[in-house]
XYZ file of C-alpha atoms in Angstrom:
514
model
C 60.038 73.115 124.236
C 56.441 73.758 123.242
C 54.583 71.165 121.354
C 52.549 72.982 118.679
C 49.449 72.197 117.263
C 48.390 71.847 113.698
C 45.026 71.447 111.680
C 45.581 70.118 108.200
C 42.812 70.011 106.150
C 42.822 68.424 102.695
C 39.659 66.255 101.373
C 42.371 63.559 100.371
C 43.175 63.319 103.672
C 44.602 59.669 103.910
C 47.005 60.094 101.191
C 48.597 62.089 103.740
C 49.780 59.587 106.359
C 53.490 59.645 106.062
C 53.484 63.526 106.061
C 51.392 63.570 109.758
C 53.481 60.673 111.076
C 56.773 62.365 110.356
C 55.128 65.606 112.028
C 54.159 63.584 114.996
C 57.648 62.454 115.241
C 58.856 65.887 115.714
C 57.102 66.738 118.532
C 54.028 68.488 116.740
C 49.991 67.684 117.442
C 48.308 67.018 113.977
C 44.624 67.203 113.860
C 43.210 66.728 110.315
C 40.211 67.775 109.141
C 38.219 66.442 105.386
C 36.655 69.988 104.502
C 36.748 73.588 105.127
C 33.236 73.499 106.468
C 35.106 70.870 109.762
C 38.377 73.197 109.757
C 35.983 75.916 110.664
C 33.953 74.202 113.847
C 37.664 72.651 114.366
C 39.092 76.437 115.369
C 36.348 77.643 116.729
C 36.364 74.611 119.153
C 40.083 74.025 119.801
C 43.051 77.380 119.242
C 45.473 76.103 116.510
C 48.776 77.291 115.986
C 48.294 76.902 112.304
C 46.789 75.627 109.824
C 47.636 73.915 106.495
C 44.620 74.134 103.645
C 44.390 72.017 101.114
C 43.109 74.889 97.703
C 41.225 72.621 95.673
C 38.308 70.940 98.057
C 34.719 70.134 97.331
C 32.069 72.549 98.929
C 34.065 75.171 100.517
C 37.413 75.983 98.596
C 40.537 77.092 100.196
C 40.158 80.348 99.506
C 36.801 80.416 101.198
C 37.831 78.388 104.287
C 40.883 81.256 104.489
C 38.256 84.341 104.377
C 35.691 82.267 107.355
C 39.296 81.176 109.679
C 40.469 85.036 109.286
C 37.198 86.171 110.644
C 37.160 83.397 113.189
C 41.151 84.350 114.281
C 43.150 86.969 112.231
C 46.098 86.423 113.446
C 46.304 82.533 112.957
C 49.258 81.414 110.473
C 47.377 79.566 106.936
C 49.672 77.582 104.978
C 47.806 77.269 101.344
C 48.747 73.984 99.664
C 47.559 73.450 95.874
C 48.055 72.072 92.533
C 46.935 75.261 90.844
C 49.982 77.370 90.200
C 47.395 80.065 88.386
C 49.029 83.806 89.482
C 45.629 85.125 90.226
C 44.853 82.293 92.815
C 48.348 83.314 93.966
C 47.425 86.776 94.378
C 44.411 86.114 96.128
C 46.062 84.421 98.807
C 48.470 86.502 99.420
C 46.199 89.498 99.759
C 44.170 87.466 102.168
C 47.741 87.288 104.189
C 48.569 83.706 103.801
C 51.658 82.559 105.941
C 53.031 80.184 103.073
C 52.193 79.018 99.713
C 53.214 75.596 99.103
C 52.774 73.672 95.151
C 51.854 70.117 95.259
C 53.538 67.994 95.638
C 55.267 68.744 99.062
C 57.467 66.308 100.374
C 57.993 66.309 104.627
C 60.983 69.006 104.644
C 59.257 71.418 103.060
C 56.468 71.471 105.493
C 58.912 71.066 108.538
C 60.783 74.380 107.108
C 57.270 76.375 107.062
C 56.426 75.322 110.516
C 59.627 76.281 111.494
C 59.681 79.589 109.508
C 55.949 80.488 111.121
C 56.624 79.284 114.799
C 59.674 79.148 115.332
C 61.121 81.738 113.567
C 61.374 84.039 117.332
C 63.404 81.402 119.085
C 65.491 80.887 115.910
C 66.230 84.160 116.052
C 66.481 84.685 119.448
C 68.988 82.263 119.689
C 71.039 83.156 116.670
C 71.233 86.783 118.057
C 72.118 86.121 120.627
C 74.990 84.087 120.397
C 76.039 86.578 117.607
C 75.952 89.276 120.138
C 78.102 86.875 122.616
C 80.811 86.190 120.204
C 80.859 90.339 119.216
C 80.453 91.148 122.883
C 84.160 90.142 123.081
C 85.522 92.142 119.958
C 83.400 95.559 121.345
C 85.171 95.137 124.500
C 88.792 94.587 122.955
C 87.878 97.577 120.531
C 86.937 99.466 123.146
C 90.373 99.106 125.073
C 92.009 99.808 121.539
C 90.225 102.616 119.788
C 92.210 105.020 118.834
C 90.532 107.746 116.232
C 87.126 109.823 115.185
C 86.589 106.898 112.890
C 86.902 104.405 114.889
C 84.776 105.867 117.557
C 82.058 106.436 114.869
C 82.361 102.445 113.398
C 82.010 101.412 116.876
C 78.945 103.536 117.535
C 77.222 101.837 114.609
C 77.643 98.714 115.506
C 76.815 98.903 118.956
C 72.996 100.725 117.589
C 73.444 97.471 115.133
C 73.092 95.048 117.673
C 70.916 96.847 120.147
C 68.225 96.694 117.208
C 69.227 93.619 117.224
C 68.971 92.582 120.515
C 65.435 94.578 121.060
C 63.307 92.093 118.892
C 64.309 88.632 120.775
C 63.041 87.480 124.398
C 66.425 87.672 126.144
C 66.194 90.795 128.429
C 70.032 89.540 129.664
C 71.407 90.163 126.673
C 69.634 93.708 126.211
C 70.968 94.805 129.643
C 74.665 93.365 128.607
C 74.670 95.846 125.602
C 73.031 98.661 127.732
C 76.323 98.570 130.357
C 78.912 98.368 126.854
C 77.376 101.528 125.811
C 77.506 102.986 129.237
C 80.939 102.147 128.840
C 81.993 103.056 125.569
C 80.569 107.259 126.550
C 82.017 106.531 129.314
C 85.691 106.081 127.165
C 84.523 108.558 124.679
C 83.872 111.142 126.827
C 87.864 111.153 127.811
C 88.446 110.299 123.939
C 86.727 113.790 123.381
C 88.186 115.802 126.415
C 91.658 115.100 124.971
C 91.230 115.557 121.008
C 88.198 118.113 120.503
C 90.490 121.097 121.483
C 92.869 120.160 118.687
C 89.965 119.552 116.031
C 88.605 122.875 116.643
C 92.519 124.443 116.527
C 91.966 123.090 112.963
C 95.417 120.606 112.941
C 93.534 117.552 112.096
C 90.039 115.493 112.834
C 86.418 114.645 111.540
C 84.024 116.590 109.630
C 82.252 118.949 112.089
C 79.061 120.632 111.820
C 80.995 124.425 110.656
C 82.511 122.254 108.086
C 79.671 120.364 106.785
C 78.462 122.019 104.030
C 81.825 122.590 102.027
C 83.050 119.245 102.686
C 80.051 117.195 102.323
C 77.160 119.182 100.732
C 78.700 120.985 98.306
C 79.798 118.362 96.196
C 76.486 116.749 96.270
C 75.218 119.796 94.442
C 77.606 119.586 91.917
C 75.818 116.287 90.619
C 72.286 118.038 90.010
C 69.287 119.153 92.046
C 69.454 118.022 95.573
C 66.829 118.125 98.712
C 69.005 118.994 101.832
C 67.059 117.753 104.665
C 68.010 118.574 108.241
C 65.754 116.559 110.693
C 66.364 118.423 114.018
C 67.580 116.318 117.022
C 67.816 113.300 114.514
C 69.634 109.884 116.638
C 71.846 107.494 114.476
C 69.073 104.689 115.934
C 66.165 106.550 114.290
C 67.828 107.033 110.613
C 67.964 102.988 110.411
C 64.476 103.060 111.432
C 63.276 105.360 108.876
C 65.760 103.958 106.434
C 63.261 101.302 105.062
C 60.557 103.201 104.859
C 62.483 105.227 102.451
C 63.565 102.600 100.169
C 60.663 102.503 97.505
C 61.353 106.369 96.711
C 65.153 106.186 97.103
C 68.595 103.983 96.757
C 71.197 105.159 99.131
C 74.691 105.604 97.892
C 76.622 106.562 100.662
C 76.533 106.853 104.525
C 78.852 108.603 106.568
C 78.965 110.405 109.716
C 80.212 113.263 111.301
C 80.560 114.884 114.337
C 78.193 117.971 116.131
C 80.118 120.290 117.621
C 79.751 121.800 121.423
C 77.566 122.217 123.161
C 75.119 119.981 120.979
C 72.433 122.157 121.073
C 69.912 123.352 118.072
C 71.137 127.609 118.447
C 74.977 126.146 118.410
C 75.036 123.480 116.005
C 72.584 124.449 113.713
C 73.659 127.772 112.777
C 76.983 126.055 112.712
C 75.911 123.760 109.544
C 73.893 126.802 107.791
C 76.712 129.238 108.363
C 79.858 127.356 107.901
C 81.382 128.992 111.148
C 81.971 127.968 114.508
C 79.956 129.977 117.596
C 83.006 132.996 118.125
C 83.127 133.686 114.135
C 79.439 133.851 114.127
C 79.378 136.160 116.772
C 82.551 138.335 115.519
C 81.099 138.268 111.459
C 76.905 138.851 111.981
C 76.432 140.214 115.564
C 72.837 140.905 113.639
C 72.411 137.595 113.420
C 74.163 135.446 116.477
C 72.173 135.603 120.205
C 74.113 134.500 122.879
C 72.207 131.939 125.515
C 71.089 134.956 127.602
C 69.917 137.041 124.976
C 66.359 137.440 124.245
C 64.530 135.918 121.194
C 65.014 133.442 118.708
C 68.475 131.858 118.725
C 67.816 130.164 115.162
C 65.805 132.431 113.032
C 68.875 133.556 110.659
C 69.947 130.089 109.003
C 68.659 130.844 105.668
C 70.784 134.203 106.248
C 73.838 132.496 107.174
C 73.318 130.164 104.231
C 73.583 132.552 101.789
C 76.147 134.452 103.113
C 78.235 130.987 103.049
C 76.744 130.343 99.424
C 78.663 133.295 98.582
C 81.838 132.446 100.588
C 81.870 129.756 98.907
C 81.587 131.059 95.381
C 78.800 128.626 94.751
C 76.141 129.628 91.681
C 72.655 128.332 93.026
C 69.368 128.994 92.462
C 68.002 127.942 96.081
C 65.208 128.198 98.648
C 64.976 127.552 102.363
C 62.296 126.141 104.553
C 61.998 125.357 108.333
C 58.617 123.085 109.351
C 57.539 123.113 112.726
C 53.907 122.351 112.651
C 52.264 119.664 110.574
C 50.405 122.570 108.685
C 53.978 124.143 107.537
C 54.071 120.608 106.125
C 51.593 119.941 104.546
C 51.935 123.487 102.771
C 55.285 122.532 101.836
C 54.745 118.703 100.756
C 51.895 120.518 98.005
C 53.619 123.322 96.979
C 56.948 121.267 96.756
C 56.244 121.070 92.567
C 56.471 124.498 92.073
C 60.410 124.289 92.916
C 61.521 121.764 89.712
C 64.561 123.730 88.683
C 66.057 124.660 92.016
C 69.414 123.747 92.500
C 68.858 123.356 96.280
C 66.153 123.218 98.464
C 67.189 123.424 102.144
C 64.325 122.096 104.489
C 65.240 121.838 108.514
C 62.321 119.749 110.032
C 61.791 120.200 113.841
C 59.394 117.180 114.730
C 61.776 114.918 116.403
C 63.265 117.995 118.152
C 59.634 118.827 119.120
C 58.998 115.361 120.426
C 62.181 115.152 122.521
C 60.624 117.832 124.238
C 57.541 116.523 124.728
C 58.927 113.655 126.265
C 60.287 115.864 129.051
C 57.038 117.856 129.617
C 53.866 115.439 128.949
C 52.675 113.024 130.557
C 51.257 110.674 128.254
C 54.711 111.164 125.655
C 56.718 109.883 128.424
C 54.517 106.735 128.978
C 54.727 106.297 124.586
C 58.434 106.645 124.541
C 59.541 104.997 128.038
C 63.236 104.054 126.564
C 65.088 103.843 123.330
C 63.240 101.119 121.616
C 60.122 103.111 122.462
C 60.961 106.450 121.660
C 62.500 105.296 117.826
C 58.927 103.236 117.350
C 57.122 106.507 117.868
C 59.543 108.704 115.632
C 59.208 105.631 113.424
C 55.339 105.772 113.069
C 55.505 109.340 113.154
C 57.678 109.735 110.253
C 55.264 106.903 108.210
C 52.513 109.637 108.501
C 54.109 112.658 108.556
C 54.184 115.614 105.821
C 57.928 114.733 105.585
C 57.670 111.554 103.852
C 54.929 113.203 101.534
C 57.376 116.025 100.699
C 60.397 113.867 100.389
C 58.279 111.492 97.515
C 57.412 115.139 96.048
C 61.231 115.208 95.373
C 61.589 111.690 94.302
C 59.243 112.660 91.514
C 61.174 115.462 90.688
C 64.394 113.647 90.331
C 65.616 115.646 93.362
C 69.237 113.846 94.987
C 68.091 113.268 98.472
C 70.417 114.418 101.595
C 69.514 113.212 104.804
C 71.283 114.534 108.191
C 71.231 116.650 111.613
C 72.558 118.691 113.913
C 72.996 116.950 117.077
C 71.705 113.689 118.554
C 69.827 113.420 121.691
C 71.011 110.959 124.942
C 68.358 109.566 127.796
C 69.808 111.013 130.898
C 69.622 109.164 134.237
C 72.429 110.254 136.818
C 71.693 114.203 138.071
C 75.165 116.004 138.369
C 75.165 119.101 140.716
C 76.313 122.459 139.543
C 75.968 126.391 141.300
C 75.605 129.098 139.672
C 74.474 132.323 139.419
C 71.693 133.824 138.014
C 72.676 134.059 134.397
C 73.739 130.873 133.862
C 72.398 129.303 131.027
C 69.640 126.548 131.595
C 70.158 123.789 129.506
C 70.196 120.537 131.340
C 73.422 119.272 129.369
C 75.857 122.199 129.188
C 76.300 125.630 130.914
C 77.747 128.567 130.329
C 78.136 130.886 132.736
C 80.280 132.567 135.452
C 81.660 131.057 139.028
C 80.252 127.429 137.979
C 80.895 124.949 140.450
C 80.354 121.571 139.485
C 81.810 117.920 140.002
C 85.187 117.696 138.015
C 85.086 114.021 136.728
C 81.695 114.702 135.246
C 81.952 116.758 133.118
C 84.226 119.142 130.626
C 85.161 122.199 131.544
C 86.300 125.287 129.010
C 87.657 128.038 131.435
C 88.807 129.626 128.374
C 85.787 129.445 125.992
C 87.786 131.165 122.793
C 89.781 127.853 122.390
C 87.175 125.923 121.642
C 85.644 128.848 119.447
C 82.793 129.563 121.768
C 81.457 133.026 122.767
C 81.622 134.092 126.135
C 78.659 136.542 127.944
C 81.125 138.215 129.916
C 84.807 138.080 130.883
C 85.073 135.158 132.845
C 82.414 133.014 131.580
C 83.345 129.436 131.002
C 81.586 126.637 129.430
C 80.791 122.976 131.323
C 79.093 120.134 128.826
C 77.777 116.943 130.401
C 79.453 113.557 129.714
C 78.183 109.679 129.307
C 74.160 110.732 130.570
C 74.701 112.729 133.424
C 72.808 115.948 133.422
C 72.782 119.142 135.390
C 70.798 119.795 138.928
C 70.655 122.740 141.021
C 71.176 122.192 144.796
C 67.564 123.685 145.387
C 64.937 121.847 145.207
C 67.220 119.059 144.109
C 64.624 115.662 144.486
C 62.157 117.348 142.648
C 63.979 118.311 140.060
C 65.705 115.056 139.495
C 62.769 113.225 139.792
C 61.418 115.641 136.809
C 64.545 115.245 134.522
C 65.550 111.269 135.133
C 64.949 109.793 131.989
C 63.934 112.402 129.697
C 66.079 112.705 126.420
C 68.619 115.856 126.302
C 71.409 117.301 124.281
C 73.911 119.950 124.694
C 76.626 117.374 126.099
C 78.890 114.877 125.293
C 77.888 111.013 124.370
C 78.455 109.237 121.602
C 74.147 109.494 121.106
C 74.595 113.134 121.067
C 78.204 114.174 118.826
C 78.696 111.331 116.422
C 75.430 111.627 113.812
C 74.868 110.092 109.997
C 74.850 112.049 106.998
C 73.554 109.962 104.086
C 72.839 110.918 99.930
C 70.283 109.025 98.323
C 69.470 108.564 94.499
C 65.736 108.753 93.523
C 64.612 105.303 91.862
């Protein structure tokens, strides 16, 4: 284990003694210093772990020895240690970002429990989580063998994201790896779990909340209890609503989390419209031919939502004064975040933001996105400190001010794909990487689902014998031709349109304004 170093500095230096020897005893170096003027040619002679400053000294004071050994090392750890327990000398430590603030007198533990709280606070961890993950590694695997239902599926799922942020912020790459393989595993089991129950949840005898069935079930409600900002974050993973969930928590207390399932394919033109209109693909298709495209069609698959909202507003017999926005470009934003005060009185205000959509994309295409967002932990730190500066936030504390309720969801998740599956077919076959539709599609059986009779599962089909294939666990779709290059293009880019747990099984949370 590391021996650490510490500089303690306190003019009364000597009445100190049994404080450094029980230190030394420990296994920690203690250099001591008289005044803040010999702390600072101490660190700029020697590198300290951390430092422990007496407030109250002759010539420099604390506070002044804390302002010189920031400028000398920011990022060294300064215990304060005083008599004076005056809030504004409080205040100015802590906004000079003190590690610890200690009141005199201290006895040993307390310093013992700072030092370990400043250093070794990422083995502590480290080894805490990871013996927590050992002990829950066995009760994934025997749920795994055991689950049964759509809510079971979706518990699982969260605690599997649960530990992998976990699991991301400790030294133990093992461990990582471990939980990489269970999830492999667990789409691997879902994927069967979903080829044998979806049929039946679309047939309408039983199962989860679905995208067609979101808004009744879920949203409505909601609206019932007074002004409400319905936010639909395109392409939003489970992983990156616990990320953003903090930085939400000043502006809003949330009251409930649930999730619910995207429907197939789990794609933006499918699910989407699903949500906004209430209806699955085939009763789109068969009710507002005006309004549904087809894969192969030409233009816009998604620029009727705020049609097939109101048309399900007045399904659904629902009174609302409402307004619809979609964002995708940080002007459309910005408009909205300062305009967002003219709509006090709406009963709804429907917002679908593209940005994480737009970034999954990215990742595919550019160069320098793919080096940002190499894996997972990557890819939610750049949503994350997208999100932190985005016109979204802005707009959502434009609500908080109006008192609006606060509904967070998405369509459809997103999966990082890594094993190429090979599929034929002809020329208008669709040309997403995760699902196809399309006629004569040969493909490898075990990877994938197949819908030979695309009605059942209330899909439209471009011509008589079109089927449907979606992608399981992260598998995703190669043509023959040209197959290394292509593969070598698409390996590790993030996707949807298939099946995975990252991809169907997405949160839907309301949150209060504070």
């Amino acid at each position: 284990m590391k021996r650490f170093s510490v500089l303690w500095v306190d003019d009364e230096i000597d009445l100190l003694k049994s404080h450094l020897m029980f230190l030394e005893d420990r296994n920690y170096r203690v250099e001591t210093c008289n005044s803040g003027q010999d702390a600072l040619e101490a660190v700029r002679e020697q590198p300290f772990d951390i430092v422990f400053l007496d407030e109250n000294m002759p010539g420099l004071s604390g506070l002044e020895t804390l302002t010189e050994l920031k400028r000398i090392d920011a990022s060294l750890p300064v215990v304060m240690i005083t008599k004076n327990e005056e809030e504004s000398i409080m205040e100015e430590a802590i906004g000079s970002k003190i590690a610890d603030y200690l009141i005199k007198p201290v006895n040993p533990n307390q310093i013992l429990l700072s030092l370990k709280k400043n250093l070794d606070h990422s083995r502590l961890v480290s080894e805490k989580t990871t013996a927590g993950y050992q002990q829950e590694f066995r009760k994934i695997a025997m749920d795994l063998s055991m689950v049964r239902t759509h809510e079971e599926w979706a518990e699982l799922y969260r605690k599997l994201i649960f530990w992998e942020l976990q699991l991301e912020s400790i030294e133990d790459r093992s461990m990582f790896e471990i939980l990489e393989s269970q999830k492999s595993e667990a789409n691997q089991q879902f994927g069967k779990f979903i080829e044998r129950e979806y049929p039946d949840w679309i047939s309408g005898e039983y199962g989860p909340v679905m995208s067609h069935t979101l808004f009744r079930q879920w949203v409505a409600p909601v609206l019932e209890q007074g002004p409400t900002l319905l936010l639909v974050i395109d392409n939003l993973r489970y992983d990156q609503w616990f990320a953003f969930e903090d930085v939400l928590s000043p502006y809003y207390r949330k009251t409930s989390e649930r999730s619910y399932y995207s429907i197939l394919p789990t794609a933006t033109q499918y699910a989407r419209n699903a949500i906004f209109s209430g209806l699955m693909p085939l009763d789109m298709e068969k009710r507002h031919p005006e309004w549904w495209k087809n894969d192969t069609d030409q233009g816009g698959k998604n620029l009727h939502e705020a049609d097939f909202l109101k048309a399900q507003i007045g399904r659904l017999g629902l009174d609302l004064d409402w307004e619809y926005h979609k964002i995708s470009s940080l002007k459309q934003g910005r408009n909205l975040a300062q305009q967002f005060r003219t709509l006090k009185g709406k009963d709804l205000v429907a917002v679908v933001y593209n940005f994480v959509d737009m970034l999954s994309h990215a990742r595919t295409e550019m160069d320098v996105i793919k080096e940002l967002a190499s894996d997972d932990k990557a890819y939610r730190s750049l949503a994350l400190s997208w999100f932190k500066n985005s016109p979204l936030l802005a707009i959502i504390q434009e609500a908080q001010a109006l008192g609006f309720r606060l509904v967070i969801t998405t369509d459809h998740g997103t999966i990082n794909v890594k094993q190429p599956s090979k599929v034929i077919g002809d020329r208008d076959t669709s040309l997403n990487l995760r699902y196809k539709t399309g006629r004569s599609l040969t493909y490898e059986d075990k990877e994938v689902l197949a819908a030979t009779r695309p009605e059942e599962l209330r899909l439209p089909s471009i011509t008589m014998s079109s089927s449907f294939i979606f992608a399981k666990n992260d598998f995703f779709f190669a043509y023959p031709n040209n197959y290394n290059h292509y593969v070598s293009y698409y390996r590790n880019t993030y996707q949807h349109g298939g099946i995975s747990l990252e991809e169907m099984v997405v949160p839907f949370i309301v949150l209060d304004p504070r």
